[in-house]
Amino acid sequence: MPSIVEPKLISGNANMPLAKAIARRMTMYRGMSVGLVDARVERFNDQEIFVEVYENVRGEDMFIIQPTSNPANDNLMELLIMSDALRRSSAARITAVIPYFGYARQDRRSKARTPITAKLVANMIAEAGIERVLTMDLHAAQIQGFFDIPVDNLYASPIFALDILEQFKGNTSDIMVVSPDVGGVARARELAKRINAPLSIVDKRREKPGEIAEMTVIGEVAGKTCIIVDDICDTAGTLCKAAEVLMEHGATEVHSYITHGVLSGPAVERITKSVMKSLVITDSIQATGAVSGATNIRIVPTAPMFAQAILNIWNGTSVSSLFETETLGPIYEGIL
């Protein structure tokens, strides 16, 4: 049964435009005004974070919208402190909406005497009083098991599939979906299945960290429009190199669909100068001025999906229904 209280949204400083967009979409879906709870999240002179909530939240169903992107430590602490403030203000339930889950790449011990930081972050989130997590495209699916609270992991592939079918309308027969490494095959296969396209793999081998020694294309990409699919693009070195290798193997053009555009360091410059015709990312991480100004980078919105997922959690209905094109299609009608 639906709760008698209304869902209430609060946001930190990590991605305020996305939080406001989610509030607008919820307003449209519900036919009544949904705004962000009035609060201040600021820093003292020594960079300590301070949170003050100006509205009464006693007994309310609270949703904190806060990706833990760069600066990851600051944004993570904002999330934890906001949760503590809400818990001490007697909120009935606190859900963390984390579009981009930072530290997800530290999900296992890669060598001796290294941490599993994703597990540590999961413990901190639960201890802060958060009772549920809503995120998108975790780097590794097993991170859900690091939490002792419910985790709803949304997927960008249904949004990407809708966008591809719209952008390449009438020309989908030449599309080849490409995984940039062996580890991402499951993600690429999922998208390929949605758009009924074949799958190829770029196998990369490193001699040492940060250097790509060799790339091999598994599959016939000659004469194909290649679409590279991955969850994170950081410095874009691997992505741009993969695009070059695909063009060398006869691809007619290369596009990339990446969920989380971290795009640090020389990433934007590399992408702008690369052979890639376009890079499509979501707004899970707030775009910098350089990203917004890049001619071959396009951003697709996640607010419609997150708004519906928040309402489904509040209503106690299925979140996994948003994995289906039949459900997500009407939500994105006229947007992509």
Short mmCIF file of C-alpha atoms in Angstrom, two decimals:
data_model
loop_
_atom_site.label_atom_id
_atom_site.label_comp_id
_atom_site.label_asym_id
_atom_site.label_seq_id
_atom_site.Cartn_x
_atom_site.Cartn_y
_atom_site.Cartn_z
CA MET A 1 0.00 0.00 0.00
CA PRO A 2 1.23 3.55 -0.70
CA SER A 3 2.63 5.38 2.27
CA ILE A 4 0.52 8.19 3.73
CA VAL A 5 3.50 10.56 3.58
CA GLU A 6 4.79 12.26 0.43
CA PRO A 7 8.20 11.47 -1.08
CA LYS A 8 10.59 14.32 -0.30
CA LEU A 9 13.79 15.08 -2.19
CA ILE A 10 16.95 16.69 -0.87
CA SER A 11 20.21 17.24 -2.73
CA GLY A 12 23.83 17.89 -2.00
CA ASN A 13 26.16 19.90 -4.22
CA ALA A 14 27.36 17.04 -6.44
CA ASN A 15 24.75 17.35 -9.22
CA MET A 16 22.11 19.98 -8.45
CA PRO A 17 20.88 20.24 -12.08
CA LEU A 18 20.00 16.52 -12.08
CA ALA A 19 18.24 16.82 -8.70
CA LYS A 20 16.14 19.73 -9.98
CA ALA A 21 15.34 17.82 -13.18
CA ILE A 22 14.17 14.80 -11.14
CA ALA A 23 11.95 17.09 -9.07
CA ARG A 24 10.45 18.58 -12.26
CA ARG A 25 9.73 15.14 -13.72
CA MET A 26 8.09 14.01 -10.47
CA THR A 27 5.95 17.15 -10.58
CA MET A 28 4.81 16.16 -14.09
CA TYR A 29 4.12 12.55 -13.14
CA ARG A 30 2.17 13.41 -9.98
CA GLY A 31 0.37 16.51 -11.18
CA MET A 32 1.42 18.35 -8.05
CA SER A 33 4.45 20.38 -7.08
CA VAL A 34 7.49 18.37 -5.95
CA GLY A 35 10.47 20.48 -4.90
CA LEU A 36 13.77 20.00 -3.15
CA VAL A 37 13.73 20.29 0.64
CA ASP A 38 15.18 23.63 1.70
CA ALA A 39 18.59 23.01 3.23
CA ARG A 40 22.13 24.32 3.21
CA VAL A 41 25.18 22.17 2.60
CA GLU A 42 28.29 24.28 3.01
CA ARG A 43 31.89 24.23 4.18
CA PHE A 44 33.66 25.93 7.04
CA ASN A 45 37.03 27.61 6.44
CA ASP A 46 38.86 24.36 7.19
CA GLN A 47 36.62 22.56 4.60
CA GLU A 48 34.54 20.73 7.20
CA ILE A 49 31.08 20.06 5.78
CA PHE A 50 28.02 21.40 7.58
CA VAL A 51 24.38 20.54 6.82
CA GLU A 52 21.24 22.26 8.08
CA VAL A 53 17.73 21.23 7.03
CA TYR A 54 15.23 24.09 7.22
CA GLU A 55 12.04 22.07 6.79
CA ASN A 56 10.32 19.60 9.10
CA VAL A 57 11.09 16.04 7.93
CA ARG A 58 9.71 14.09 10.89
CA GLY A 59 8.08 10.89 9.67
CA GLU A 60 8.85 11.68 6.01
CA ASP A 61 10.11 9.36 3.24
CA MET A 62 13.37 11.09 2.27
CA PHE A 63 15.42 10.66 -0.92
CA ILE A 64 18.95 12.12 -0.97
CA ILE A 65 20.15 12.77 -4.54
CA GLN A 66 23.94 12.76 -4.48
CA PRO A 67 26.36 11.06 -6.91
CA THR A 68 29.75 10.43 -5.33
CA SER A 69 31.69 11.78 -8.31
CA ASN A 70 34.70 14.12 -8.34
CA PRO A 71 35.54 15.33 -5.73
CA ALA A 72 34.56 11.87 -4.52
CA ASN A 73 35.53 12.28 -0.87
CA ASP A 74 33.69 15.59 -0.44
CA ASN A 75 30.54 14.32 -2.14
CA LEU A 76 30.58 11.08 -0.15
CA MET A 77 30.91 12.99 3.13
CA GLU A 78 28.05 15.30 2.10
CA LEU A 79 25.87 12.23 1.56
CA LEU A 80 26.77 10.71 4.94
CA ILE A 81 26.30 13.96 6.85
CA MET A 82 22.96 14.69 5.16
CA SER A 83 21.78 11.22 6.12
CA ASP A 84 22.85 11.77 9.73
CA ALA A 85 21.02 15.12 9.82
CA LEU A 86 17.82 13.52 8.48
CA ARG A 87 18.06 10.54 10.83
CA ARG A 88 18.48 12.81 13.84
CA SER A 89 15.48 14.82 12.57
CA SER A 90 13.29 11.68 12.79
CA ALA A 91 12.82 10.98 9.05
CA ALA A 92 10.83 7.77 8.61
CA ARG A 93 13.05 6.33 5.87
CA ILE A 94 16.16 7.55 4.06
CA THR A 95 16.98 6.39 0.52
CA ALA A 96 20.26 7.41 -1.12
CA VAL A 97 19.89 8.09 -4.84
CA ILE A 98 23.47 7.72 -6.10
CA PRO A 99 23.44 8.00 -9.91
CA TYR A 100 27.20 7.44 -10.00
CA PHE A 101 28.64 5.26 -7.24
CA GLY A 102 32.24 6.32 -6.60
CA TYR A 103 34.95 3.87 -5.52
CA ALA A 104 33.12 1.15 -7.49
CA ARG A 105 36.32 0.30 -9.37
CA GLN A 106 37.88 -0.83 -6.07
CA ASP A 107 35.55 -3.83 -5.80
CA ARG A 108 38.18 -6.53 -5.22
CA ARG A 109 41.79 -7.02 -4.15
CA SER A 110 43.74 -6.68 -7.38
CA LYS A 111 47.03 -7.51 -5.65
CA ALA A 112 48.41 -8.12 -2.16
CA ARG A 113 47.87 -5.52 0.58
CA THR A 114 45.21 -3.49 -1.26
CA PRO A 115 41.76 -2.49 0.07
CA ILE A 116 38.25 -3.30 -1.10
CA THR A 117 37.10 0.29 -0.79
CA ALA A 118 33.68 -0.26 -2.37
CA LYS A 119 32.80 -2.52 0.58
CA LEU A 120 34.08 0.09 3.07
CA VAL A 121 31.90 2.76 1.43
CA ALA A 122 28.90 0.41 1.55
CA ASN A 123 29.43 -0.06 5.29
CA MET A 124 29.68 3.70 5.85
CA ILE A 125 26.46 4.34 3.94
CA ALA A 126 24.52 1.78 5.95
CA GLU A 127 25.96 3.04 9.26
CA ALA A 128 24.92 6.61 8.42
CA GLY A 129 21.28 5.56 8.63
CA ILE A 130 20.51 5.05 4.94
CA GLU A 131 18.01 2.21 4.52
CA ARG A 132 17.99 1.80 0.72
CA VAL A 133 20.23 2.70 -2.22
CA LEU A 134 19.14 3.56 -5.76
CA THR A 135 21.99 3.71 -8.27
CA MET A 136 22.73 3.14 -11.95
CA ASP A 137 25.15 0.86 -13.79
CA LEU A 138 27.39 -0.24 -10.95
CA HIS A 139 30.87 -0.99 -12.26
CA ALA A 140 30.57 -4.51 -10.87
CA ALA A 141 27.21 -6.14 -10.15
CA GLN A 142 28.56 -7.89 -7.03
CA ILE A 143 28.81 -4.52 -5.25
CA GLN A 144 25.09 -4.94 -4.50
CA GLY A 145 26.15 -7.80 -2.23
CA PHE A 146 28.45 -5.48 -0.27
CA PHE A 147 25.36 -3.83 1.23
CA ASP A 148 23.19 -5.28 3.99
CA ILE A 149 20.36 -2.99 2.84
CA PRO A 150 18.30 -3.17 -0.39
CA VAL A 151 20.05 -1.86 -3.53
CA ASP A 152 18.18 -1.06 -6.75
CA ASN A 153 20.62 -0.92 -9.67
CA LEU A 154 19.11 0.74 -12.75
CA TYR A 155 20.57 0.26 -16.23
CA ALA A 156 21.34 2.82 -18.91
CA SER A 157 21.07 0.26 -21.74
CA PRO A 158 17.29 0.71 -22.18
CA ILE A 159 17.81 4.49 -22.57
CA PHE A 160 20.73 3.93 -24.95
CA ALA A 161 18.67 1.46 -27.00
CA LEU A 162 15.87 4.02 -27.39
CA ASP A 163 18.40 6.69 -28.39
CA ILE A 164 20.18 4.44 -30.92
CA LEU A 165 16.90 3.39 -32.56
CA GLU A 166 16.00 7.09 -32.87
CA GLN A 167 19.41 8.36 -34.03
CA PHE A 168 20.02 5.54 -36.54
CA LYS A 169 16.42 5.18 -37.68
CA GLY A 170 16.25 3.20 -40.93
CA ASN A 171 19.95 2.31 -40.76
CA THR A 172 20.14 -0.16 -37.87
CA SER A 173 21.06 -3.14 -40.08
CA ASP A 174 24.69 -1.95 -40.30
CA ILE A 175 25.17 -1.45 -36.55
CA MET A 176 27.74 -3.51 -34.64
CA VAL A 177 27.84 -3.23 -30.85
CA VAL A 178 31.40 -3.38 -29.50
CA SER A 179 32.68 -4.13 -25.99
CA PRO A 180 35.99 -2.31 -25.35
CA ASP A 181 37.24 -5.20 -23.21
CA VAL A 182 36.34 -8.76 -22.27
CA GLY A 183 34.98 -7.69 -18.88
CA GLY A 184 32.25 -5.58 -20.46
CA VAL A 185 30.84 -8.26 -22.76
CA ALA A 186 27.70 -8.84 -20.68
CA ARG A 187 26.85 -5.11 -20.78
CA ALA A 188 27.44 -4.90 -24.55
CA ARG A 189 25.47 -8.10 -25.20
CA GLU A 190 22.50 -6.67 -23.31
CA LEU A 191 22.41 -3.59 -25.55
CA ALA A 192 23.00 -5.65 -28.70
CA LYS A 193 20.02 -7.84 -27.81
CA ARG A 194 17.79 -4.79 -27.33
CA ILE A 195 18.55 -3.35 -30.77
CA ASN A 196 18.95 -6.74 -32.50
CA ALA A 197 22.56 -6.12 -33.52
CA PRO A 198 25.66 -8.38 -33.64
CA LEU A 199 28.43 -8.16 -31.05
CA SER A 200 32.18 -7.64 -31.34
CA ILE A 201 34.95 -7.38 -28.74
CA VAL A 202 38.17 -5.38 -28.55
CA ASP A 203 40.62 -7.44 -26.54
CA LYS A 204 43.29 -5.28 -24.91
CA ARG A 205 46.43 -6.49 -23.19
CA ARG A 206 48.55 -4.30 -20.92
CA GLU A 207 52.25 -4.75 -20.26
CA LYS A 208 51.93 -2.44 -17.24
CA PRO A 209 49.18 -0.27 -15.72
CA GLY A 210 48.23 2.78 -17.79
CA GLU A 211 49.78 1.45 -21.00
CA ILE A 212 47.94 -0.55 -23.64
CA ALA A 213 50.36 -2.87 -25.34
CA GLU A 214 48.09 -4.48 -27.92
CA MET A 215 44.47 -4.40 -29.12
CA THR A 216 42.81 -7.16 -31.09
CA VAL A 217 39.36 -6.99 -32.66
CA ILE A 218 37.30 -10.17 -32.26
CA GLY A 219 34.56 -10.14 -34.89
CA GLU A 220 34.09 -8.72 -38.39
CA VAL A 221 33.57 -4.94 -38.21
CA ALA A 222 34.36 -4.01 -41.84
CA GLY A 223 31.60 -1.86 -43.33
CA LYS A 224 29.81 -1.57 -39.97
CA THR A 225 28.73 1.39 -37.87
CA CYS A 226 30.39 0.45 -34.59
CA ILE A 227 28.91 1.46 -31.24
CA ILE A 228 31.27 1.05 -28.29
CA VAL A 229 29.45 0.46 -24.98
CA ASP A 230 30.94 0.83 -21.50
CA ASP A 231 29.98 2.02 -18.02
CA ILE A 232 32.80 4.50 -17.25
CA CYS A 233 34.99 6.75 -19.38
CA ASP A 234 37.74 8.35 -17.30
CA THR A 235 40.76 9.63 -19.27
CA ALA A 236 39.37 8.22 -22.59
CA GLY A 237 42.71 6.69 -23.60
CA THR A 238 41.36 3.17 -24.07
CA LEU A 239 38.18 4.43 -25.73
CA CYS A 240 39.96 6.57 -28.34
CA LYS A 241 42.49 3.82 -29.07
CA ALA A 242 39.68 1.28 -29.50
CA ALA A 243 37.96 3.62 -31.97
CA GLU A 244 41.21 3.91 -33.98
CA VAL A 245 41.63 0.12 -34.08
CA LEU A 246 38.04 -0.36 -35.27
CA MET A 247 38.51 2.19 -38.07
CA GLU A 248 41.74 0.42 -39.07
CA HIS A 249 39.74 -2.80 -39.35
CA GLY A 250 37.31 -1.24 -41.81
CA ALA A 251 34.52 0.24 -39.69
CA THR A 252 32.67 3.03 -41.52
CA GLU A 253 32.22 5.12 -38.37
CA VAL A 254 32.50 4.74 -34.60
CA HIS A 255 30.17 6.04 -31.89
CA SER A 256 30.39 5.44 -28.14
CA TYR A 257 27.70 5.13 -25.49
CA ILE A 258 29.11 5.46 -21.96
CA THR A 259 26.96 5.63 -18.82
CA HIS A 260 29.22 7.67 -16.54
CA GLY A 261 31.29 10.41 -18.14
CA VAL A 262 34.02 10.94 -15.55
CA LEU A 263 36.13 12.55 -18.30
CA SER A 264 39.10 13.63 -16.21
CA GLY A 265 42.45 15.05 -17.29
CA PRO A 266 42.95 15.09 -21.08
CA ALA A 267 39.73 13.16 -21.81
CA VAL A 268 37.73 15.92 -23.54
CA GLU A 269 40.67 16.95 -25.73
CA ARG A 270 41.32 13.34 -26.71
CA ILE A 271 37.66 12.77 -27.60
CA THR A 272 37.45 15.99 -29.61
CA LYS A 273 40.50 15.00 -31.68
CA SER A 274 39.62 11.29 -31.97
CA VAL A 275 38.14 9.43 -34.95
CA MET A 276 34.93 8.89 -32.95
CA LYS A 277 31.99 10.59 -34.59
CA SER A 278 30.15 10.99 -31.27
CA LEU A 279 30.28 10.13 -27.59
CA VAL A 280 26.96 9.82 -25.77
CA ILE A 281 26.96 9.97 -21.96
CA THR A 282 24.28 10.36 -19.30
CA ASP A 283 23.95 13.21 -16.82
CA SER A 284 24.73 10.95 -13.83
CA ILE A 285 27.80 13.18 -13.32
CA GLN A 286 27.38 16.94 -13.72
CA ALA A 287 29.02 18.00 -16.97
CA THR A 288 31.88 20.48 -16.85
CA GLY A 289 32.01 23.46 -19.19
CA ALA A 290 34.50 21.63 -21.42
CA VAL A 291 32.20 18.60 -21.71
CA SER A 292 29.14 20.74 -22.47
CA GLY A 293 31.07 22.68 -25.10
CA ALA A 294 32.53 19.66 -26.92
CA THR A 295 30.99 19.31 -30.37
CA ASN A 296 31.04 15.51 -30.47
CA ILE A 297 29.81 14.81 -26.91
CA ARG A 298 26.07 14.49 -26.34
CA ILE A 299 24.28 14.04 -22.99
CA VAL A 300 21.08 12.02 -22.55
CA PRO A 301 18.92 12.65 -19.46
CA THR A 302 18.38 10.13 -16.66
CA ALA A 303 15.90 12.27 -14.69
CA PRO A 304 12.78 10.63 -16.21
CA MET A 305 13.96 7.17 -15.17
CA PHE A 306 15.15 8.20 -11.69
CA ALA A 307 11.93 10.12 -11.03
CA GLN A 308 9.83 7.08 -11.92
CA ALA A 309 12.08 4.77 -9.87
CA ILE A 310 11.73 7.05 -6.81
CA LEU A 311 7.94 7.03 -7.17
CA ASN A 312 7.94 3.23 -7.55
CA ILE A 313 10.02 2.84 -4.37
CA TRP A 314 7.71 5.23 -2.52
CA ASN A 315 4.64 3.38 -3.80
CA GLY A 316 6.11 -0.06 -3.07
CA THR A 317 5.87 -1.10 -6.74
CA SER A 318 8.39 -2.72 -9.08
CA VAL A 319 11.60 -0.89 -9.97
CA SER A 320 12.73 -3.65 -12.34
CA SER A 321 9.81 -2.76 -14.63
CA LEU A 322 12.00 0.17 -15.77
CA PHE A 323 14.38 -2.34 -17.38
CA GLU A 324 11.82 -2.96 -20.13
CA THR A 325 11.54 -0.82 -23.27
CA GLU A 326 7.73 -1.05 -23.13
CA THR A 327 7.77 0.69 -19.74
CA LEU A 328 10.59 3.15 -20.36
CA GLY A 329 9.58 4.11 -23.91
CA PRO A 330 6.55 6.23 -22.95
CA ILE A 331 8.57 7.96 -20.21
CA TYR A 332 11.16 9.11 -22.77
CA GLU A 333 8.72 9.90 -25.57
CA GLY A 334 9.60 13.27 -27.10
CA ILE A 335 12.85 13.56 -25.07
CA LEU A 336 15.40 11.56 -27.09
#
